[in-house]
Coordinates of C-alpha atoms in Angstrom, one line a residue:
Chain A
M1 CA 18.7 -10.3 -32.2
K2 CA 14.8 -10.5 -33.8
L3 CA 12.1 -9.5 -31.0
N4 CA 8.9 -10.5 -31.5
C5 CA 5.8 -8.3 -30.0
D6 CA 5.4 -10.5 -26.9
Q7 CA 9.0 -9.7 -25.8
A8 CA 9.0 -6.2 -27.3
T9 CA 6.2 -5.2 -25.1
T10 CA 7.9 -6.9 -22.2
I11 CA 10.8 -4.6 -22.4
C12 CA 8.8 -1.5 -23.4
D13 CA 7.0 -2.7 -19.8
K14 CA 10.4 -2.8 -18.1
S15 CA 11.3 0.5 -19.8
Q16 CA 8.6 2.1 -17.4
Y17 CA 10.4 1.6 -14.4
G18 CA 13.6 2.6 -16.4
E19 CA 15.1 -0.7 -15.7
V20 CA 16.2 -1.7 -19.2
S21 CA 19.8 -2.8 -20.5
L22 CA 21.8 -0.7 -23.3
L23 CA 21.2 -4.0 -25.4
E24 CA 17.4 -4.4 -24.6
R25 CA 16.6 -0.6 -25.8
I26 CA 18.3 -1.1 -29.0
K27 CA 16.7 -4.4 -29.7
L28 CA 13.1 -2.7 -28.9
S29 CA 13.9 0.1 -31.1
L30 CA 14.7 -1.9 -34.0
H31 CA 11.2 -3.9 -33.7
L32 CA 9.4 -0.5 -33.1
F33 CA 11.1 0.8 -36.1
L34 CA 9.0 -2.0 -38.5
C35 CA 5.9 -2.6 -36.1
K36 CA 3.0 -0.7 -35.6
K37 CA 0.8 -2.1 -33.2
C38 CA 3.9 -2.2 -30.7
G39 CA 4.6 1.5 -31.4
K40 CA 1.0 1.7 -30.7
Y41 CA 1.4 0.1 -27.2
T42 CA 4.6 2.1 -26.5
K43 CA 2.5 5.4 -26.8
Q44 CA -0.1 4.1 -25.0
N45 CA 2.2 2.9 -22.4
V46 CA 3.5 6.1 -21.4
I47 CA 0.1 8.0 -20.7
L48 CA -0.6 4.6 -18.9
T49 CA 2.5 5.2 -16.6
T50 CA 1.1 8.7 -15.8
C51 CA -1.9 7.2 -14.5
Y52 CA -0.3 4.7 -12.3
E53 CA 1.8 7.3 -10.9
K54 CA -0.9 9.4 -10.0
Q55 CA -2.7 6.4 -8.5
A56 CA 0.1 5.8 -6.5
Q57 CA 0.1 9.6 -5.2
L58 CA -3.4 9.0 -4.0
E59 CA -2.6 5.9 -2.2
K60 CA 0.1 7.2 -0.3
M61 CA -2.5 10.1 1.1
K62 CA -5.0 7.7 2.2
K63 CA -3.9 5.5 5.1
D64 CA -6.1 2.2 5.9
C65 CA -5.7 1.2 9.7
L66 CA -7.0 -1.0 11.7
S67 CA -10.3 0.4 14.2
A68 CA -10.1 0.9 18.0
T69 CA -12.7 -2.0 17.8
E70 CA -10.7 -4.5 15.9
K71 CA -7.6 -3.8 18.0
Q72 CA -9.8 -4.6 20.9
C73 CA -10.9 -7.9 19.5
L74 CA -7.2 -8.5 18.8
E75 CA -6.0 -7.9 22.4
K76 CA -8.8 -10.1 23.6
D77 CA -7.8 -13.1 21.4
I78 CA -4.0 -12.7 22.6
K79 CA -5.3 -13.0 26.1
E80 CA -7.4 -16.0 25.8
K81 CA -4.4 -17.6 24.4
L82 CA -1.9 -16.4 26.9
Chain B
M1 CA 29.5 -8.7 28.7
A2 CA 26.9 -10.3 27.3
Q3 CA 24.6 -7.9 25.6
K4 CA 21.1 -6.7 26.5
K5 CA 18.4 -9.5 26.1
H6 CA 15.2 -8.4 24.3
T7 CA 12.0 -9.7 25.8
L8 CA 8.4 -10.8 24.7
N9 CA 5.5 -8.9 26.4
P10 CA 2.5 -10.2 24.4
D11 CA 0.3 -8.2 26.7
K12 CA 0.9 -5.0 25.1
W13 CA 1.6 -6.3 21.2
V14 CA -1.5 -4.7 20.2
Q15 CA -1.1 -1.9 21.5
Q16 CA 2.8 -1.5 20.6
H17 CA 3.0 -3.3 17.4
A18 CA -0.1 -3.8 15.4
D19 CA -0.8 -0.6 13.3
Y20 CA 3.2 -1.0 12.8
L21 CA 2.4 -4.9 11.2
F22 CA -1.0 -3.9 9.8
N23 CA 0.8 -0.9 7.6
Y24 CA 3.5 -3.5 6.6
T25 CA 0.9 -5.8 5.4
I26 CA -1.5 -3.3 3.4
G27 CA 1.2 -2.1 1.6
R28 CA 1.7 -5.5 0.3
I29 CA -2.0 -7.2 0.5
N30 CA -4.1 -4.6 -0.5
N31 CA -7.1 -5.6 1.4
H32 CA -8.5 -4.7 4.6
D33 CA -9.8 -8.0 6.1
L34 CA -6.9 -10.2 5.0
A35 CA -4.4 -7.8 6.0
K36 CA -5.8 -8.4 9.8
D37 CA -6.3 -11.8 9.2
L38 CA -2.4 -12.3 8.6
V39 CA -1.6 -9.6 11.7
Q40 CA -3.3 -11.7 14.0
E41 CA -2.4 -15.3 12.5
T42 CA 1.0 -13.9 13.0
F43 CA 0.4 -12.8 16.7
F44 CA -0.6 -16.4 17.2
A45 CA 2.2 -18.0 15.6
G46 CA 4.6 -15.6 18.1
L47 CA 2.7 -16.9 20.6
K48 CA 3.0 -20.2 20.0
A49 CA 6.6 -19.8 19.4
M50 CA 7.5 -18.0 22.3
D51 CA 9.9 -20.4 23.7
N52 CA 11.9 -20.2 20.6
F53 CA 12.8 -16.4 21.1
Q54 CA 16.7 -15.9 21.8
G55 CA 16.0 -12.3 22.6
L56 CA 18.9 -11.6 19.9
A57 CA 16.7 -8.7 17.7
S58 CA 13.8 -6.8 19.3
E59 CA 10.1 -7.7 19.5
R60 CA 8.9 -6.1 16.5
T61 CA 12.0 -7.4 14.4
W62 CA 11.1 -11.0 15.7
L63 CA 7.2 -10.3 14.6
I64 CA 8.4 -9.2 11.3
S65 CA 10.3 -11.9 10.1
I66 CA 7.0 -14.5 11.2
L67 CA 4.4 -11.7 9.2
K68 CA 7.0 -12.2 6.2
R69 CA 6.9 -15.8 6.3
K70 CA 3.2 -15.3 6.3
I71 CA 3.0 -13.2 3.6
I72 CA 5.7 -15.5 1.2
D73 CA 3.0 -18.3 2.5
Y74 CA 0.0 -15.9 1.4
Y75 CA 2.1 -15.5 -2.3
R76 CA 2.3 -19.1 -3.0
K77 CA -1.4 -19.9 -2.0
I78 CA -2.5 -17.4 -4.5
N79 CA 0.3 -18.6 -7.3
S80 CA -0.9 -21.7 -6.9
I81 CA -4.6 -21.7 -8.1
K82 CA -4.5 -22.4 -11.5
G83 CA -6.9 -21.4 -13.9
K84 CA -8.2 -18.5 -12.2
A85 CA -5.0 -17.0 -11.4
E86 CA -4.4 -16.6 -15.2
V87 CA -4.9 -13.1 -17.3
K88 CA -5.9 -13.4 -20.5
M89 CA -3.7 -14.4 -23.2
N90 CA -2.6 -11.2 -25.6
F91 CA -0.2 -12.9 -27.9
Y92 CA -0.3 -16.2 -29.1
S93 CA 1.4 -19.0 -27.4
D94 CA 2.3 -21.5 -29.9
G95 CA 2.3 -22.0 -33.6
E96 CA 3.9 -19.9 -36.6
R97 CA 2.6 -17.0 -35.0
E98 CA 4.1 -17.0 -31.5
G99 CA 4.7 -14.0 -29.9
E100 CA 2.6 -11.8 -32.4
W101 CA -0.6 -9.9 -31.1
I102 CA -3.9 -11.7 -30.9
E103 CA -5.7 -9.2 -32.9
E104 CA -8.7 -8.5 -31.0
R105 CA -6.3 -7.9 -28.0
A106 CA -3.9 -5.4 -30.0
P107 CA -3.6 -1.8 -29.1
A108 CA -6.8 0.2 -30.7
N109 CA -6.6 4.2 -31.3
W110 CA -7.6 6.1 -28.1
N111 CA -10.1 8.9 -28.5
N112 CA -9.6 10.6 -25.7
E113 CA -5.8 10.4 -24.5
T114 CA -5.4 14.0 -23.6
D115 CA -4.1 15.3 -20.3
K116 CA -7.4 16.6 -19.4
N117 CA -8.8 13.5 -19.4
I118 CA -6.0 12.0 -17.4
E119 CA -6.2 14.6 -15.0
N120 CA -10.2 13.0 -14.6
K121 CA -11.3 11.7 -11.3
E122 CA -13.4 9.2 -12.9
L123 CA -10.4 8.1 -14.9
N124 CA -9.0 6.8 -10.9
L125 CA -12.2 4.8 -10.1
V126 CA -12.1 3.0 -13.6
L127 CA -8.1 2.3 -12.8
E128 CA -8.6 1.3 -9.8
K129 CA -11.6 -1.4 -10.5
C130 CA -9.5 -2.6 -13.8
I131 CA -6.5 -3.3 -11.3
G132 CA -8.9 -4.9 -9.0
N133 CA -9.9 -7.4 -11.9
L134 CA -6.4 -8.6 -12.1
P135 CA -5.8 -11.9 -10.9
E136 CA -4.8 -11.7 -7.4
K137 CA -1.2 -12.3 -8.1
Y138 CA -0.9 -10.2 -11.0
E139 CA -2.3 -7.5 -8.6
M140 CA -0.3 -8.2 -5.8
V141 CA 2.8 -7.8 -7.6
F142 CA 1.8 -5.0 -10.2
R143 CA 0.9 -2.9 -7.0
M144 CA 4.4 -3.6 -5.2
K145 CA 6.0 -2.8 -7.9
T146 CA 4.0 0.3 -9.4
I147 CA 1.8 1.8 -6.5
Q148 CA 3.7 1.0 -3.9
Q149 CA 7.1 1.7 -5.8
F150 CA 9.3 -1.1 -4.2
E151 CA 12.6 -1.8 -5.8
T152 CA 12.6 -5.1 -8.1
E153 CA 15.1 -6.6 -5.7
E154 CA 13.0 -6.1 -2.9
I155 CA 10.0 -7.7 -4.5
C156 CA 12.2 -10.5 -5.5
K157 CA 13.4 -11.5 -2.0
E158 CA 10.1 -11.0 -0.7
L159 CA 8.4 -13.2 -2.6
D160 CA 10.9 -15.5 -3.1
I161 CA 11.0 -15.1 -7.1
T162 CA 13.2 -14.3 -9.8
S163 CA 13.6 -10.8 -11.7
S164 CA 12.4 -12.3 -14.8
N165 CA 9.6 -13.9 -13.3
L166 CA 8.8 -10.5 -11.9
W167 CA 8.8 -9.1 -15.3
V168 CA 6.7 -11.3 -16.9
I169 CA 4.2 -11.0 -14.2
I170 CA 4.4 -7.0 -14.6
H171 CA 4.1 -7.6 -18.5
R172 CA 1.2 -9.4 -18.3
A173 CA -0.4 -7.2 -15.8
R174 CA 0.3 -4.2 -17.9
T175 CA -1.0 -5.7 -21.3
Q176 CA -4.5 -6.7 -19.5
L177 CA -4.9 -3.2 -17.6
R178 CA -4.0 -1.8 -21.0
K179 CA -7.1 -3.5 -23.0
C180 CA -9.5 -3.0 -19.6
M181 CA -8.2 0.7 -19.6
E182 CA -9.1 0.7 -23.6
D183 CA -12.4 -0.6 -23.3
N184 CA -13.7 1.2 -20.4
W185 CA -11.9 4.9 -20.5
F186 CA -10.0 5.4 -23.6
K187 CA -12.6 4.3 -26.1
N188 CA -15.1 5.7 -24.9

């Protein structure tokens, strides 16, 4: 039933994606009740998740694609092999 | 009646599928040149395997199935780079203190965790740099899960890893990122 800090923060990370079971949630709460460091980790993790979500939004807006030149080269390479 | 069979037209591959394949790849491997190389390799492998195409799937589905194998191969390659591919340990890995925080890697107090700072554009640059500093394997899985927001099941299937494996990677990536963001942003 008792978790160490490594296990507790693994569950905390999982919870950032909403993918923890009830048992894991209970075990984590028990650990957090006693451990200040992991408490701090949990608090910071929420802030970091907000940052990551913002990054995800930015990523969705930017579009990396192949340039016309790159496609021409690719086309040439394929023709050579045909 | 037999179904209409699909055919392959390599002359038109770039025109019809290059953007789609590239887009598929860049969502998994966040590196323009690497993604381009994988698309090229996919086309070349496709040319070689043309005789095996039975026409049951569409040309694009067939090309994607080749690309998927290329992506797994790539993941296995970066997974097998020993030493370089590991993140810094944040917890004692054995002995009496196994699983406890290593003192200098434990969370410190943050000075500027206000909302205003989270809206800062510079923060994104620092974050991007910290993500880029992760070993390739950790960066790839972290990005797929957190930035591209794929389902856990999908990532496990695509990279042929178990979900507990995935969570260990995510955990290590996030503890390393936390430390990097602490040192370069939140403690300043």
